[in-house]
CSV table of C-alpha atoms and ligand atoms in Angstrom, one decimal:
chain,number,residue,atom,x,y,z
A,1368,MET,CA,-64.1,-37.0,232.0
A,1369,GLN,CA,-61.8,-36.2,234.8
A,1370,ILE,CA,-60.2,-38.2,237.6
A,1371,ALA,CA,-62.8,-37.0,240.1
A,1372,ASP,CA,-65.6,-38.5,238.0
A,1373,VAL,CA,-64.1,-42.0,238.4
A,1374,GLN,CA,-62.3,-41.5,241.8
A,1375,ASP,CA,-63.4,-44.9,243.2
A,1376,GLU,CA,-61.6,-46.8,240.6
A,1377,ILE,CA,-58.4,-44.8,240.2
A,1378,ASP,CA,-55.4,-45.5,242.4
A,1379,HIS,CA,-53.4,-42.4,241.3
A,1380,GLU,CA,-52.9,-39.9,238.5
A,1381,LEU,CA,-49.7,-40.5,236.6
A,1382,ILE,CA,-49.6,-37.7,234.0
A,1383,THR,CA,-51.8,-34.7,234.2
A,1384,LYS,CA,-53.8,-33.1,231.4
A,1385,ALA,CA,-51.4,-30.1,231.4
A,1386,GLN,CA,-48.3,-32.4,231.2
A,1387,ILE,CA,-49.8,-34.3,228.3
A,1388,ALA,CA,-50.5,-31.1,226.4
A,1389,SER,CA,-47.1,-29.7,227.1
A,1390,LYS,CA,-45.3,-32.8,225.9
A,1391,ILE,CA,-47.4,-33.0,222.7
A,1392,HIS,CA,-46.7,-29.4,221.9
A,1393,GLU,CA,-43.0,-29.9,222.5
A,1394,VAL,CA,-42.9,-32.9,220.1
A,1395,ALA,CA,-45.1,-31.1,217.6
A,1396,ALA,CA,-42.7,-28.2,217.4
A,1397,ARG,CA,-39.8,-30.6,216.6
A,1398,VAL,CA,-41.8,-32.5,214.0
A,1399,SER,CA,-43.0,-29.3,212.3
A,1400,LYS,CA,-39.4,-28.3,212.0
A,1401,ASP,CA,-38.1,-31.7,210.9
A,1402,TYR,CA,-40.7,-32.2,208.2
A,1403,GLN,CA,-40.9,-28.6,207.0
A,1404,GLY,CA,-41.4,-28.6,203.2
A,1405,ARG,CA,-42.1,-32.3,203.1
A,1406,ASP,CA,-45.3,-34.1,202.5
A,1407,LEU,CA,-46.2,-35.9,205.8
A,1408,LEU,CA,-48.7,-38.6,206.5
A,1409,LEU,CA,-49.7,-39.3,210.1
A,1410,VAL,CA,-50.8,-42.9,210.7
A,1411,ALA,CA,-52.5,-43.9,214.0
A,1412,VAL,CA,-53.6,-47.2,215.2
A,1413,LEU,CA,-57.2,-47.3,216.4
A,1414,LYS,CA,-58.5,-46.8,219.0
A,1415,GLY,CA,-55.9,-45.9,221.6
A,1416,ALA,CA,-54.0,-43.3,219.6
A,1417,VAL,CA,-57.0,-41.3,218.6
A,1418,ASN,CA,-56.7,-38.7,221.4
A,1419,THR,CA,-53.0,-38.4,220.8
A,1420,ILE,CA,-53.2,-37.9,217.0
A,1421,SER,CA,-56.0,-35.4,217.5
A,1422,ALA,CA,-54.1,-33.2,219.9
A,1423,PHE,CA,-50.8,-33.7,218.1
A,1424,SER,CA,-52.1,-32.9,214.6
A,1425,GLN,CA,-53.6,-29.6,215.9
A,1426,ALA,CA,-50.4,-28.6,217.6
A,1427,LEU,CA,-48.4,-29.0,214.3
A,1428,SER,CA,-47.6,-25.9,212.3
A,1429,ILE,CA,-47.3,-27.8,209.0
A,1430,PRO,CA,-50.1,-29.3,206.9
A,1431,VAL,CA,-50.4,-33.1,207.2
A,1432,GLN,CA,-52.7,-35.9,206.1
A,1433,MET,CA,-54.0,-38.5,208.4
A,1434,ASP,CA,-54.9,-42.1,208.1
A,1435,PHE,CA,-56.0,-44.9,210.4
A,1436,MET,CA,-55.6,-48.6,210.8
A,1437,SER,CA,-57.3,-51.0,213.1
A,1438,LEU,CA,-55.2,-54.0,214.2
A,1439,SER,CA,-55.8,-56.9,216.4
A,1440,SER,CA,-53.1,-58.7,218.2
A,1441,TYR,CA,-54.0,-62.0,219.6
A,1442,GLY,CA,-53.2,-61.9,223.3
A,1443,SER,CA,-54.7,-61.7,226.7
A,1444,GLY,CA,-56.5,-58.7,228.1
A,1445,THR,CA,-53.4,-56.7,229.1
A,1446,GLU,CA,-50.8,-58.1,226.8
A,1447,SER,CA,-50.2,-58.2,223.0
A,1448,SER,CA,-48.7,-61.0,221.0
A,1449,GLY,CA,-46.6,-60.9,217.9
A,1450,THR,CA,-49.4,-62.2,215.7
A,1451,ILE,CA,-51.1,-59.3,214.2
A,1452,ALA,CA,-54.1,-59.1,211.9
A,1453,ILE,CA,-55.5,-56.1,210.1
A,1454,ARG,CA,-59.1,-55.4,211.0
A,1455,GLN,CA,-59.3,-52.2,209.1
A,1456,ASP,CA,-56.7,-51.1,206.6
A,1457,LEU,CA,-55.4,-47.6,205.7
A,1458,SER,CA,-57.5,-45.8,203.0
A,1459,CYS,CA,-54.5,-44.6,201.1
A,1460,ASP,CA,-51.5,-45.9,199.2
A,1461,VAL,CA,-48.3,-45.2,201.2
A,1462,ARG,CA,-45.9,-45.7,198.3
A,1463,GLY,CA,-43.3,-42.9,198.3
A,1464,ARG,CA,-44.9,-41.2,201.4
A,1465,HIS,CA,-43.1,-40.0,204.5
A,1466,ILE,CA,-44.9,-41.5,207.4
A,1467,LEU,CA,-45.0,-40.7,211.1
A,1468,ILE,CA,-46.8,-43.3,213.2
A,1469,VAL,CA,-48.5,-41.7,216.1
A,1470,GLU,CA,-48.9,-44.1,219.0
A,1471,ASP,CA,-50.4,-43.9,222.5
A,1472,ILE,CA,-48.0,-46.4,224.2
A,1473,VAL,CA,-45.2,-48.8,223.4
A,1474,ASP,CA,-45.2,-51.8,225.6
A,1475,SER,CA,-43.6,-54.9,224.3
A,1476,GLY,CA,-43.0,-53.1,221.0
A,1477,ARG,CA,-44.5,-56.0,218.9
A,1478,THR,CA,-47.4,-54.0,217.4
A,1479,LEU,CA,-45.1,-51.2,216.3
A,1480,ALA,CA,-42.3,-53.4,215.0
A,1481,TRP,CA,-44.8,-55.2,212.8
A,1482,LEU,CA,-46.4,-51.9,211.6
A,1483,VAL,CA,-43.1,-50.3,210.7
A,1484,GLU,CA,-42.1,-53.4,208.6
A,1485,GLU,CA,-45.5,-53.5,207.0
A,1486,LEU,CA,-45.4,-49.8,205.9
A,1487,LYS,CA,-41.9,-50.3,204.5
A,1488,ARG,CA,-42.9,-53.4,202.7
A,1489,ARG,CA,-45.7,-51.3,201.0
A,1490,GLY,CA,-43.0,-48.8,199.8
A,1491,ALA,CA,-43.1,-45.9,202.2
A,1492,ALA,CA,-40.3,-43.5,201.6
A,1493,SER,CA,-39.7,-43.2,205.4
A,1494,VAL,CA,-41.3,-44.4,208.6
A,1495,GLU,CA,-40.7,-42.7,212.0
A,1496,ILE,CA,-42.6,-43.1,215.3
A,1497,PHE,CA,-44.0,-40.7,217.9
A,1498,ALA,CA,-45.0,-42.5,221.1
A,1499,LEU,CA,-46.6,-40.5,223.9
A,1500,LEU,CA,-45.8,-43.2,226.5
A,1501,GLU,CA,-43.2,-46.0,226.7
A,1502,LYS,CA,-42.7,-48.7,229.2
A,1503,PRO,CA,-39.0,-49.4,228.8
A,1504,SER,CA,-38.9,-52.3,231.3
A,1505,ARG,CA,-41.5,-54.2,229.2
A,1506,ARG,CA,-39.7,-53.9,225.8
A,1507,GLU,CA,-39.2,-57.2,224.0
A,1508,VAL,CA,-38.7,-56.1,220.4
A,1509,ASP,CA,-36.3,-53.4,219.3
A,1510,VAL,CA,-38.2,-50.4,217.8
A,1511,ASP,CA,-36.6,-47.1,217.1
A,1512,VAL,CA,-38.9,-44.4,218.6
A,1513,ARG,CA,-37.7,-41.1,217.1
A,1514,TYR,CA,-40.1,-38.8,219.1
A,1515,ARG,CA,-40.5,-39.9,222.7
A,1516,GLY,CA,-43.1,-38.6,225.2
A,1517,TYR,CA,-43.0,-39.9,228.8
A,1518,GLU,CA,-41.4,-43.1,230.1
A,1519,ILE,CA,-43.7,-44.8,232.7
A,1520,PRO,CA,-43.2,-47.7,235.1
A,1521,ASP,CA,-44.5,-51.2,234.4
A,1522,GLU,CA,-48.1,-50.4,235.5
A,1523,PHE,CA,-51.3,-50.7,233.5
A,1524,VAL,CA,-52.5,-47.2,232.7
A,1525,VAL,CA,-55.7,-45.8,231.3
A,1526,GLY,CA,-57.0,-42.5,230.0
A,1527,PHE,CA,-56.3,-40.2,227.0
A,1528,GLY,CA,-57.3,-42.9,224.6
A,1529,LEU,CA,-56.0,-45.9,226.6
A,1530,ASP,CA,-58.6,-48.3,227.9
A,1531,TYR,CA,-59.1,-51.2,230.3
A,1532,ASP,CA,-61.8,-53.4,228.8
A,1533,GLU,CA,-62.9,-50.4,226.6
A,1534,ARG,CA,-63.4,-48.1,229.6
A,1535,PHE,CA,-61.6,-44.9,230.6
A,1536,ARG,CA,-60.7,-43.9,227.0
A,1537,ASN,CA,-62.3,-40.5,227.5
A,1538,LEU,CA,-60.5,-39.7,230.8
A,1539,ASP,CA,-58.6,-36.4,230.1
A,1540,SER,CA,-55.4,-37.5,232.0
A,1541,ILE,CA,-53.4,-40.7,232.4
A,1542,ALA,CA,-53.9,-42.8,235.6
A,1543,VAL,CA,-53.2,-46.1,237.3
A,1544,LEU,CA,-56.3,-48.2,238.2
A,1545,LYS,CA,-56.9,-49.6,241.6
A,1546,PRO,CA,-55.9,-53.3,241.7
A,1547,GLU,CA,-59.5,-54.4,242.5
A,1548,VAL,CA,-60.6,-53.2,239.1
A,1549,TYR,CA,-58.7,-56.1,237.6
A,1550,GLN,CA,-60.1,-58.6,240.1
A,1551,GLY,CA,-62.0,-61.3,238.3
A,1552,GLU,CA,-59.9,-61.0,235.1
B,391,IMP,P1,-47.3,-53.8,222.4
B,391,IMP,O1,-47.4,-54.4,221.1
B,391,IMP,O2,-47.0,-54.8,223.5
B,391,IMP,O3,-46.2,-52.7,222.4
B,391,IMP,O4,-48.7,-53.2,222.8
B,391,IMP,C1,-49.1,-51.9,222.5
B,391,IMP,C2,-50.6,-51.8,222.6
B,391,IMP,O5,-51.0,-52.5,223.8
B,391,IMP,C3,-50.9,-50.3,222.8
B,391,IMP,O6,-51.1,-49.7,221.6
B,391,IMP,C4,-52.1,-50.4,223.7
B,391,IMP,O7,-53.2,-50.5,222.9
B,391,IMP,C5,-51.9,-51.7,224.5
B,391,IMP,N1,-51.4,-51.3,225.9
B,391,IMP,C6,-50.1,-51.6,226.3
B,391,IMP,N2,-49.9,-51.1,227.6
B,391,IMP,C7,-51.1,-50.6,227.9
B,391,IMP,C8,-51.5,-49.9,229.2
B,391,IMP,O8,-50.8,-49.8,230.2
B,391,IMP,N3,-52.8,-49.5,229.1
B,391,IMP,C9,-53.7,-49.6,228.1
B,391,IMP,N4,-53.3,-50.2,226.9
B,391,IMP,C10,-52.0,-50.7,226.9
B,392,MG,MG1,-52.4,-48.6,220.5
């Protein structure tokens, strides 16, 4: 789905499809070099990071394994809290594994900070992060993002996996919604 298909609800496009692809390829080249000869496990949190891990994994030039986790953070519609529950766990044992968490966006950082600690607690050999988007002004918890994509302003964005109320995940670029879409929240 493209911006034109949901024109009435979009305020403006923030990151184009081409920009997303170019950033993902740039990071994938670095990661392929950094993890050359090592056994790498990509971990993505459902559902937002699915588009990112799909494009990213295909852009890598090294073999990797992939696993997924579904988390729920108890918060309001557009904000997460520190209290996180596992809805669906990884299917593999991470003990001794080198892990790269692939994330769509780091907002407060609470979800990622929790996940990094959890994977370390389970005995991962190393845990690093690739985040396609970051909202630096919203950061509440210190998380060390090794591979960074784009920094964006404090605006709620949708597309390329990111949703508002489960909508717009299949938009092929990243966009800011019109304020009226939130009315009634
Ligand atoms: P954090 O724990 O506050 O960093 O929240 C991270 C999660 O909140 C992301 O993985 C997204 O699922 C969601 N999120 C944060 N900001 C946005 C946004 O602008 N649009 C859509 N989802 C968002
Ligand atoms: Mg997410």
